[in-house]
Amino acid sequence: MFDIGSIGAGASLLMEWHLFGMLLLGLLFGIVTGAIPGFSTPLAISVMLPLTFPMSPLVAIVFLTAVYAGGNFGASISAILLNIPGSPQAIMTGLEGYPMTQKGRAYEALGTSVAASATGNLVGSFFLILVMPLIVLLALKFGPPEMFLVGVLGLTIIASLDKSFLKAMIAGMFGVLISTTGMSSTGAIRGTFGYFELMDGISIIPALIGLIGFSELFYMLQKSHVTEKADGDMNVPGSALSQLLRGFRTAFAYPAALLRSCGLGVIIGALPGAGATISSVVSYNEAKRASATPEEFGKGAPEGLISAEAANNASEGGALALMLALGIPGGLATAVLIGALMLQGLIPGPRLFMEQPDLVYGVMLAQFVTSICLMGMGLLVSFWAAKIVRIPTQVLIPVISIFSIAGTYAVHLLMFDVVLMAIFAALGILLRRFDYPLIAVVLGIVLGPILDAELLRTYQTFGRIDLWIFLARPVSLVLLSLLGFSLVTTIIRVLRDRGRATP
Amino acid sequence: MTESKSQNPWLRFAGEMIVPVLLLGYASQYYISVARLPRPETNLLLIGPVYWLLLLCCLAFAGFRLLEILRTSQSDYRESPADPSTVVDPVKSVAFVVLTAVCIWGIPQFGFVTTTFAYCLALLLALGVRSPLVLVFTPSILVSTLWVGMEHYLNLRLPTGMLF
């Protein structure tokens, strides 16, 4: 299944000291930029691309994949501390991490996140080397109907997001609708109001920062500090370091959730177009469904935090497997990485495995080193980053505000995105005022384009849309059963909760 | 005045309906505009079912709220505690919204550096910061870090206007 000789040759390539230095630099850059709202991982990789020209192919790819791994973790820092996800893949992290911060458990949440992220990354790397051919074979079984069902599976979490099922559904369906704005694959221009900037659809970063970030700042205005108690002192036992390490250990207290999330992350990460965000959404949903205490989710449950972080980091392994083996980008970040490989004169795909197996295995083995370094670097950055919650909000708000504006502008270097962010901020403030789950709108916006494109492809392939298309295919039948099971358990839980609420 | 409004179930109902009406209004306009495009059978593949589901949820939401009002006496509404998260400081809130709107308008007119420096300073003052050190150093360090980082290190051009 794998070539021991090539693995050995790849390992020997990693013995150069400057490669390790570049890996650490890439990780640090990824973590820091990932924590800045709007500075998504693909953006961080693309701004670093010109710096890799003079590097050797291995150093360049290891450096950029370290930025990728660092960015995946870094996005969770701002989600946990400020409820402002640095990138879309951290939206589920904020659901559990921020309530923990509000209770004065920021260090613990960050420690848990570091451990889950590094473990996810490690498991992803392990799968990348050992079972990559199998993952790729499985991923190739996913046609448009299966990809559509994966999107629907992600959407089912909307039903369990809020105590009001109808409010969550209204918010989620609205999110799906506006996500279809722009030019469709059939050439139809939908809901752009004549703005060419909307032709590619609604960009997720302005929507995410406006809906969640800016609306959070608006309600943060009413408090003196981020935590419930001023100066962040919540009488949590132990020093900052011991809290961080306690959080780190907490991640391993839920082995089932951790391993399940890693597995889901690798598989979903290997699906073209799915990526880290869907991995974390599906994994969070499954963790909540399987948990003995689902009622704790949304109130600072470490289990939820672990499932989201482990899955979005493990998805990196799956996405890299697909990229290296077939040259297919799993998401935007791997699309930029393919560009980086091409700049080095390398074409990812089966030929790369045959022509330069040592390089491919060198990149894969470097992921193990990256995962271990992520633990150390993540804890170090978290130790300093958590001090942010001690800054009074009257200073913190202007700083975050300007970073958010700059981060949103940086995505496409367009002020239109900043205006769009302001519109979403107004919508976010209104929805929050009336207790609508904002995360449902964001999920709708993230999953909508996948649902739209895959449903259209299904229609174009089969000439119709009906249940038989999904029932006649083995993989989609399994997904359909999972979907049915997920829906039935959600409905039972909603009904049971309603029964408890009205004695 | 605000208290008596929140105690009136019909006014509460009207308030609760703001979001569904707003979202459904936009969704209906969007659905109609897409339905008018050529080949609606492909353009409405996802939009159609999602729109009808949204409409159904909005109607069910309004129906349930109406039923609740008819079932529940006004005294029950009086007993329900106010959500602390919805209590807002009007001065800070208005200052934040207005200054942010002016900043977004001002960036293309005056340039990123000038506008964000002024925005940061004005927002710090509006939120009650009076320490000269904080007022001088926070905007200076923040804006210069962003300018150096984005323009020189990351090679991302910031918007410029009449000023800088």
XYZ file of C-alpha atoms in Angstrom:
667
model
C 0.000 0.000 0.000
C 2.955 2.321 0.633
C 6.617 2.426 -0.315
C 8.993 2.051 2.665
C 12.053 3.069 0.603
C 10.426 6.340 -0.473
C 9.313 7.036 3.081
C 12.921 6.623 4.236
C 14.182 8.909 1.459
C 11.523 11.480 2.415
C 12.573 11.295 6.068
C 16.208 11.942 5.144
C 15.160 15.157 3.376
C 13.763 16.455 6.666
C 17.149 16.378 8.393
C 18.087 19.880 7.282
C 17.999 22.351 10.195
C 16.744 25.324 8.154
C 13.683 23.302 7.166
C 12.767 23.031 10.837
C 13.281 26.788 11.264
C 11.009 27.563 8.312
C 8.414 25.169 9.703
C 8.384 27.028 13.033
C 8.224 30.395 11.258
C 5.321 29.189 9.115
C 3.465 27.910 12.171
C 3.922 31.175 14.054
C 2.840 33.255 11.069
C -0.191 30.995 10.529
C -1.274 31.148 14.192
C -0.898 34.937 14.447
C -2.613 35.746 11.130
C -5.254 33.083 11.736
C -6.219 34.877 14.938
C -6.867 38.151 13.077
C -10.533 38.347 12.025
C -10.785 38.178 8.253
C -7.257 36.945 7.693
C -8.267 33.514 6.431
C -5.820 30.622 5.946
C -5.903 30.783 2.103
C -5.111 34.506 2.327
C -2.232 33.855 4.733
C -0.812 31.188 2.388
C -1.193 33.366 -0.694
C 0.571 36.395 0.845
C 3.461 34.114 1.811
C 3.663 32.586 -1.682
C 6.159 35.125 -3.126
C 8.558 34.452 -0.236
C 8.812 30.790 -1.271
C 10.274 31.468 -4.754
C 13.909 31.193 -3.651
C 13.239 28.128 -1.442
C 13.665 24.504 -2.494
C 10.357 22.717 -3.327
C 10.336 20.738 -0.062
C 11.094 23.763 2.162
C 8.497 25.857 0.306
C 5.723 23.279 0.666
C 6.589 22.461 4.287
C 6.602 26.198 5.109
C 3.222 26.754 3.440
C 1.609 23.668 4.998
C 2.874 24.919 8.388
C 1.093 28.253 7.684
C -1.983 26.156 6.813
C -1.812 24.161 10.089
C -1.084 27.274 12.161
C -3.944 29.173 10.515
C -6.401 26.361 11.251
C -5.539 26.577 14.947
C -5.050 30.378 15.072
C -8.618 31.000 13.870
C -9.846 29.401 17.084
C -7.981 31.899 19.343
C -10.157 34.900 18.448
C -13.261 32.652 18.376
C -12.564 31.476 21.934
C -11.461 34.814 23.406
C -13.737 37.270 21.590
C -16.405 35.179 19.820
C -14.996 36.466 16.532
C -13.861 33.490 14.424
C -10.662 34.332 12.523
C -11.874 32.098 9.648
C -15.094 30.192 8.842
C -13.667 26.882 10.124
C -13.741 28.259 13.681
C -17.466 29.079 13.800
C -18.312 25.999 15.865
C -15.288 26.578 18.135
C -16.710 29.925 19.276
C -20.010 28.241 20.228
C -18.301 26.466 23.130
C -15.039 28.375 23.567
C -16.527 31.824 24.136
C -18.935 30.746 26.908
C -15.894 29.171 28.610
C -14.027 32.501 28.328
C -17.020 34.345 29.771
C -16.854 32.011 32.761
C -13.157 32.855 33.219
C -11.951 29.564 31.667
C -10.170 31.118 28.671
C -6.834 29.414 29.374
C -8.563 26.062 29.791
C -10.464 26.503 26.520
C -7.280 27.458 24.678
C -5.412 24.477 26.170
C -8.194 22.132 25.060
C -8.169 23.697 21.621
C -4.368 23.285 21.267
C -4.537 19.605 22.254
C -7.518 18.845 19.992
C -5.989 20.745 17.053
C -2.582 19.068 17.376
C -4.173 15.625 17.797
C -6.411 16.256 14.794
C -3.383 17.292 12.802
C -1.411 14.254 13.947
C -4.198 11.794 13.120
C -4.669 13.572 9.788
C -0.943 13.140 9.026
C -1.081 9.481 10.052
C -4.002 8.832 7.724
C -2.288 10.858 5.034
C 0.578 8.370 4.866
C -1.041 5.070 5.765
C -4.447 5.040 4.203
C -4.254 7.785 1.609
C -4.989 5.490 -1.362
C -8.111 4.225 0.428
C -9.277 7.741 1.321
C -8.817 8.879 -2.237
C -10.732 5.851 -3.546
C -13.546 6.610 -1.109
C -13.545 10.298 -2.025
C -13.884 9.386 -5.706
C -17.112 7.492 -4.908
C -18.649 10.818 -3.925
C -20.529 12.203 -6.897
C -22.885 15.206 -6.940
C -25.769 13.398 -5.113
C -23.426 12.335 -2.281
C -21.875 15.798 -1.976
C -25.377 17.284 -1.829
C -26.262 14.909 1.008
C -23.063 15.823 2.913
C -24.182 19.461 2.709
C -27.677 18.553 3.948
C -26.113 16.526 6.783
C -24.217 19.664 7.818
C -27.438 21.684 7.660
C -29.287 19.369 10.072
C -27.336 20.924 12.942
C -29.441 24.083 12.442
C -32.405 22.219 13.914
C -30.621 21.751 17.227
C -28.870 25.129 17.487
C -31.473 27.093 19.382
C -34.239 26.489 21.872
C -36.601 27.857 19.226
C -36.543 25.394 16.334
C -38.486 27.781 14.086
C -36.142 30.727 14.692
C -33.134 28.545 13.848
C -34.849 27.270 10.695
C -35.824 30.806 9.565
C -32.248 32.034 10.094
C -30.704 28.964 8.399
C -33.005 29.006 5.364
C -32.385 32.739 4.909
C -28.639 32.023 4.982
C -28.995 29.334 2.302
C -31.087 31.674 0.123
C -28.658 34.605 0.199
C -25.725 32.267 -0.391
C -27.096 31.574 -3.881
C -26.598 35.237 -4.849
C -24.343 35.774 -7.875
C -23.768 34.043 -11.170
C -24.876 30.411 -11.192
C -23.077 27.697 -13.154
C -25.801 28.035 -15.816
C -24.897 31.705 -16.277
C -27.957 33.194 -14.524
C -27.212 36.335 -12.496
C -29.202 36.233 -9.262
C -29.776 39.024 -6.731
C -26.667 41.107 -7.434
C -28.562 44.440 -7.756
C -26.130 45.266 -10.559
C -23.013 45.077 -8.363
C -20.276 43.174 -10.191
C -18.630 42.505 -6.797
C -21.516 40.125 -6.033
C -21.103 38.073 -9.232
C -18.989 35.503 -7.354
C -21.573 35.355 -4.578
C -21.518 36.670 -1.048
C -18.022 36.355 0.345
C -18.036 34.410 3.606
C -15.517 36.645 5.440
C -17.560 39.903 5.357
C -20.673 37.919 6.309
C -18.889 36.141 9.161
C -17.201 39.249 10.589
C -20.313 41.390 10.210
C -22.856 38.895 11.541
C -20.849 37.422 14.389
C -17.896 39.770 14.993
C -19.348 43.264 14.731
C -22.638 42.334 16.361
C -20.611 40.844 19.241
C -18.705 44.144 19.540
C -22.027 46.003 19.724
C -23.130 43.942 22.722
C -19.598 44.003 24.177
C -20.050 47.795 24.468
C -22.391 47.200 27.383
C -19.728 45.392 29.445
C -16.493 46.637 30.988
C -14.620 43.373 30.276
C -15.094 40.336 28.031
C -15.450 38.044 31.042
C -18.481 38.230 33.304
C -16.361 39.609 36.139
C -14.212 42.717 35.629
C -10.418 42.221 35.156
C -10.962 38.652 34.061
C -10.408 37.238 37.554
C -13.071 34.552 38.007
C -11.480 32.731 40.945
C -10.588 29.807 38.689
C -8.083 27.648 40.609
C -4.459 27.525 39.499
C -2.011 29.710 37.621
C -2.439 30.554 33.941
C -0.032 27.794 32.960
C -1.744 25.161 35.090
C -5.146 26.165 33.642
C -3.701 25.886 30.146
C -2.292 22.438 30.916
C -5.541 21.367 32.587
C -7.369 22.297 29.392
C -4.763 20.399 27.402
C -5.444 17.264 29.451
C -9.228 17.775 29.179
C -9.053 17.057 25.446
C -7.875 13.509 26.197
C -10.637 12.951 28.746
C -13.035 12.557 25.795
C -11.208 9.949 23.660
C -14.317 8.829 21.774
C -15.258 12.377 20.736
C -11.635 13.134 19.829
C -11.131 10.058 17.638
C -14.566 10.262 16.016
C -13.957 13.912 15.119
C -10.506 13.140 13.722
C -11.976 10.371 11.539
C -14.807 12.573 10.285
C -12.345 15.408 9.669
C -10.043 13.249 7.525
C -12.880 11.799 5.456
C -14.736 15.077 4.907
C -11.457 16.921 4.326
C -10.747 14.515 1.464
C -14.012 15.398 -0.289
C -13.479 17.996 -3.009
C -15.051 21.318 -2.037
C -16.036 20.272 1.499
C -13.088 21.375 3.660
C -12.463 22.316 7.268
C -15.695 24.244 7.936
C -18.029 21.410 6.961
C -15.807 18.943 8.846
C -16.167 20.921 12.057
C -19.929 21.450 11.589
C -20.683 17.767 10.921
C -18.329 16.651 13.702
C -19.855 19.077 16.231
C -23.332 17.866 15.273
C -22.331 14.226 15.713
C -20.612 14.962 19.050
C -23.767 16.650 20.333
C -25.906 13.758 19.159
C -23.637 11.165 20.770
C -22.994 13.091 23.989
C -24.411 11.997 27.330
C -24.939 15.687 28.162
C -26.153 17.373 24.959
C -27.873 20.083 27.025
C -24.402 21.412 27.987
C -23.569 22.177 24.357
C -23.604 25.921 23.682
C -22.852 26.682 27.329
C -19.117 25.901 27.249
C -18.920 22.128 26.783
C -15.289 21.006 26.236
C -16.618 18.037 24.229
C -18.061 20.407 21.602
C -14.844 22.408 21.459
C -12.791 19.216 21.017
C -15.017 17.886 18.237
C -14.891 21.134 16.241
C -11.147 21.701 16.600
C -10.035 18.097 16.067
C -12.143 17.798 12.909
C -11.100 21.050 11.263
C -7.415 20.270 11.812
C -7.721 16.612 10.809
C -9.388 17.704 7.576
C -6.003 19.113 6.553
C -4.661 15.548 6.221
C -7.566 14.516 3.992
C -7.308 17.665 1.885
C -3.545 17.186 1.422
C -4.109 13.529 0.479
C -6.532 14.524 -2.256
C -4.261 17.330 -3.421
C -1.084 15.256 -3.578
C -2.631 12.086 -4.970
C -4.998 13.512 -7.559
C -4.156 17.204 -7.811
C -7.712 18.101 -6.734
C -8.031 20.940 -4.206
C -10.215 20.041 -1.214
C -10.714 23.742 -0.525
C -9.359 27.223 -1.193
C -6.235 26.702 0.933
C -5.194 23.564 -0.973
C -5.966 25.340 -4.259
C -3.347 27.946 -3.292
C -0.960 25.122 -2.284
C -1.386 23.551 -5.736
C -0.407 26.947 -7.152
C 2.688 26.904 -4.928
C 3.663 23.428 -6.176
C 3.211 24.552 -9.777
C 5.412 27.598 -9.155
C 8.100 25.133 -8.107
C 7.647 23.258 -11.378
C 5.750 20.356 -9.821
C 2.342 19.121 -10.966
C 0.456 17.388 -8.134
C -1.147 14.072 -9.055
C -0.217 10.428 -9.606
C 2.824 11.386 -11.736
C 4.313 13.332 -8.829
C 4.199 10.140 -6.750
C 6.029 8.233 -9.463
C 8.601 10.913 -10.312
C 9.367 12.426 -6.890
C 8.176 9.983 -4.194
C 10.824 11.209 -1.706
C 9.491 14.768 -1.956
C 5.867 13.660 -1.509
C 6.699 11.491 1.513
C 8.959 14.273 2.854
C 5.960 16.649 2.801
C 3.783 13.992 4.451
C 6.302 13.222 7.201
C 6.803 16.933 7.848
C 3.133 17.003 8.897
C 4.030 14.857 11.936
C 6.746 17.338 12.935
C 4.295 20.222 12.336
C 1.693 18.595 14.622
C 4.186 18.176 17.458
C 5.492 21.740 17.029
C 1.884 22.990 16.954
C 1.435 21.713 20.517
C 4.383 23.736 21.836
C 3.845 26.816 19.707
C 0.081 26.743 20.304
C 0.502 26.640 24.082
C 3.083 29.435 23.975
C 0.929 31.751 21.833
C -2.205 30.887 23.844
C -0.441 31.772 27.102
C 0.098 35.349 25.869
C -3.052 35.669 23.757
C -5.403 34.911 26.663
C -4.235 38.083 28.417
C -6.339 39.995 25.872
C -9.477 39.342 27.974
C -8.002 41.531 30.759
C -7.995 44.611 28.481
C -11.051 46.825 29.148
C -13.601 46.700 26.323
C -13.374 50.485 25.835
C -9.837 49.915 24.436
C -10.416 46.451 22.987
C -13.431 47.407 20.837
C -11.708 50.122 18.715
C -8.707 47.797 18.195
C -10.808 44.783 17.107
C -13.004 47.040 15.004
C -10.056 48.339 12.976
C -8.501 44.885 12.619
C -11.870 43.573 11.387
C -12.186 46.381 8.809
C -8.600 45.826 7.614
C -9.034 42.027 7.561
C -12.275 42.245 5.582
C -10.717 44.676 3.089
C -7.656 42.435 2.677
C -9.670 39.463 1.356
C -10.270 40.982 -2.098
C -8.755 44.453 -1.560
C -12.271 45.879 -2.044
C -14.099 48.453 0.098
C -17.308 46.830 -1.160
C -16.595 43.908 1.179
C -16.344 46.329 4.118
C -19.725 47.855 3.207
C -21.163 44.330 2.917
C -19.730 43.559 6.365
C -21.507 46.651 7.760
C -24.835 45.482 6.264
C -24.361 42.039 7.820
C -23.406 43.704 11.114
C -26.743 45.563 11.157
C -28.550 42.286 10.393
C -26.531 40.538 13.108
C -27.433 43.147 15.745
C -31.123 42.828 14.832
C -31.092 39.010 14.837
C -29.239 38.923 18.162
C -31.728 41.418 19.643
C -34.560 38.986 18.875
C -32.618 35.854 19.910
C -32.045 34.310 16.480
C -29.011 31.996 16.285
C -26.512 33.861 14.073
C -24.547 30.697 13.514
C -27.524 29.281 11.571
C -27.278 32.122 9.015
C -23.506 31.607 8.707
C -23.966 27.847 8.238
C -26.548 28.533 5.546
C -24.131 30.870 3.764
C -21.277 28.315 3.999
C -23.290 25.269 2.928
C -25.647 26.966 0.431
C -23.213 27.207 -2.511
C -22.291 23.504 -2.130
C -25.963 22.490 -2.010
C -26.808 24.692 -5.002
C -23.911 23.528 -7.177
C -24.250 19.823 -6.339
C -28.035 19.791 -6.780
C -27.629 21.419 -10.179
C -24.939 18.871 -11.130
C -27.227 16.046 -10.001
C -30.029 17.481 -12.161
C -27.704 17.871 -15.145
C -26.366 14.317 -14.739
C -29.693 12.525 -14.285
C -32.026 14.962 -16.037
C -34.349 15.002 -13.014
C -34.363 15.219 -9.211
C -36.116 12.479 -7.259
C -35.533 10.192 -4.300
C -34.571 7.202 -6.508
C -31.362 8.943 -7.584
C -30.204 8.894 -3.960
C -31.591 5.438 -3.123
C -29.971 3.753 -6.117
C -26.381 4.679 -5.157
C -24.718 2.781 -2.263
C -22.763 5.709 -0.783
C -25.702 8.092 -1.015
C -27.937 5.409 0.517
C -25.607 5.238 3.533
C -25.587 9.037 3.754
C -29.372 9.119 3.420
C -29.690 6.636 6.302
C -27.317 8.767 8.401
C -29.370 11.832 7.521
C -32.614 10.113 8.485
C -31.118 8.924 11.759
C -29.731 12.380 12.509
C -33.098 14.031 11.735
C -35.155 11.546 13.782
C -32.886 11.872 16.844
C -32.955 15.682 16.539
C -36.754 15.746 16.310
C -37.056 13.404 19.317
C -34.700 15.657 21.305
C -36.600 18.828 20.335
C -39.907 17.208 21.342
C -38.420 15.886 24.611
C -36.985 19.343 25.457
C -40.356 20.929 24.699
C -42.054 18.366 26.924
C -39.657 19.195 29.790
C -40.131 22.960 29.294
C -43.950 22.754 29.543
C -44.835 20.625 32.579
C -42.590 54.025 28.433
C -40.355 51.195 27.209
C -41.525 48.997 30.069
C -45.213 49.455 29.300
C -44.506 48.669 25.643
C -42.740 45.416 26.498
C -45.691 44.411 28.703
C -48.224 44.775 25.889
C -48.461 41.339 24.242
C -49.542 42.745 20.880
C -46.620 45.163 20.775
C -44.312 42.292 21.721
C -45.850 40.262 18.901
C -45.238 43.131 16.464
C -41.615 43.343 17.667
C -41.133 39.581 17.312
C -42.444 39.741 13.739
C -39.888 42.355 12.585
C -37.232 39.763 11.729
C -39.470 37.215 9.917
C -41.172 39.991 7.923
C -37.822 41.533 6.977
C -36.198 38.221 6.004
C -39.278 36.938 4.210
C -39.681 40.267 2.373
C -36.141 40.060 1.008
C -36.495 36.345 0.255
C -39.773 36.911 -1.646
C -38.253 39.691 -3.729
C -35.274 37.415 -4.465
C -37.462 34.407 -5.323
C -39.634 36.470 -7.713
C -36.592 38.013 -9.413
C -34.964 34.593 -9.929
C -38.252 33.036 -11.118
C -38.410 35.682 -13.866
C -34.995 34.688 -15.233
C -34.758 32.300 -18.207
C -34.727 28.556 -17.299
C -36.346 28.906 -13.865
C -36.415 25.087 -13.527
C -32.637 25.071 -12.989
C -32.301 28.428 -11.239
C -34.963 27.539 -8.676
C -33.777 23.975 -8.032
C -32.561 24.855 -4.533
C -34.023 28.357 -4.139
C -37.614 27.150 -4.696
C -37.830 24.509 -1.919
C -35.789 26.644 0.488
C -38.025 29.668 -0.095
C -41.225 27.673 0.500
C -39.707 26.157 3.638
C -38.779 29.639 4.879
C -42.319 30.863 4.166
C -43.752 27.865 6.017
C -41.494 28.449 9.034
C -42.385 32.168 9.138
C -46.120 31.385 9.000
C -45.759 28.695 11.676
C -43.753 31.104 13.838
C -46.425 33.819 13.535
C -49.180 31.246 14.172
C -47.505 29.873 17.330
C -46.852 33.381 18.665
C -50.471 34.357 18.063
C -51.687 31.217 19.823
C -49.363 31.975 22.754
C -50.806 35.489 23.062
C -54.359 34.223 22.945
C -53.570 31.550 25.566
C -51.410 33.619 27.901
C -52.809 36.401 30.038
C -51.119 39.810 30.072
C -49.963 39.274 33.654
C -47.703 36.421 32.518
C -45.869 38.822 30.253
C -45.288 41.174 33.191
C -43.638 38.384 35.130
C -41.190 37.453 32.398
C -37.760 38.876 33.288
C -35.957 41.194 30.902
C -33.022 39.627 29.081
C -29.899 41.407 30.372
C -28.107 40.872 27.043
C -30.617 43.136 25.321
C -30.041 46.091 27.693
C -28.056 48.657 25.701
C -26.282 51.904 26.589
C -27.791 54.303 23.997
C -24.905 56.814 23.959
C -22.161 54.212 23.463
C -24.256 52.231 20.978
C -25.152 55.236 18.820
C -21.554 56.499 18.943
C -20.244 53.077 17.843
C -22.711 52.732 14.965
C -22.319 56.324 13.709
C -18.506 56.387 13.988
C -18.175 53.005 12.243
C -20.465 54.154 9.417
C -18.487 57.410 9.053
C -15.218 55.442 9.075
C -16.378 53.087 6.294
C -17.548 56.088 4.252
C -14.354 58.031 5.008
C -11.752 55.380 4.088
C -12.119 55.803 0.284
C -12.431 59.621 0.697
C -9.518 60.372 3.021
C -7.426 57.214 3.012
C -7.142 54.259 5.362
C -4.438 55.600 7.696
C -6.035 59.007 8.385
C -9.571 57.684 8.733
C -8.804 54.719 10.967
C -6.556 56.886 13.174
C -9.378 59.415 13.615
C -11.949 56.605 14.080
C -9.884 54.897 16.775
C -9.301 58.167 18.638
C -12.962 59.226 18.419
C -14.215 55.776 19.478
C -11.851 55.654 22.460
C -13.150 59.064 23.562
C -16.763 58.065 22.994
C -16.313 54.900 25.065
C -14.965 56.932 27.970
C -11.168 56.641 27.723
C -9.569 59.809 29.113
C -5.963 58.731 29.634
C -3.764 60.812 27.260
C -1.277 57.937 26.996
C -3.922 55.469 25.816
C -5.502 58.059 23.516
C -2.200 58.798 21.795
C -0.497 55.432 21.770
C -3.395 53.066 20.918
C -4.319 54.646 17.545
C -0.670 55.391 16.681
C 0.636 51.891 17.344
C -2.414 50.174 15.841
C -2.491 52.148 12.598
C 1.286 52.108 12.095
C 1.393 48.331 12.728
C -1.349 47.761 10.176
C 0.257 50.086 7.644
C 3.751 48.604 7.952
C 2.438 45.028 8.149
C 0.050 45.195 5.234
C 1.768 47.663 2.878
C 5.376 46.673 3.354
C 5.470 43.171 4.806
C 2.463 41.523 3.147
C 2.394 43.752 0.064
C -1.361 44.398 0.411
C -2.201 47.939 -0.736
C -4.411 49.893 1.687
C -6.955 52.357 0.236
C -5.727 55.925 -0.221
C -7.828 59.073 -0.645
C -7.341 62.850 -0.410
C -4.982 62.401 2.530
C -3.113 59.197 3.466
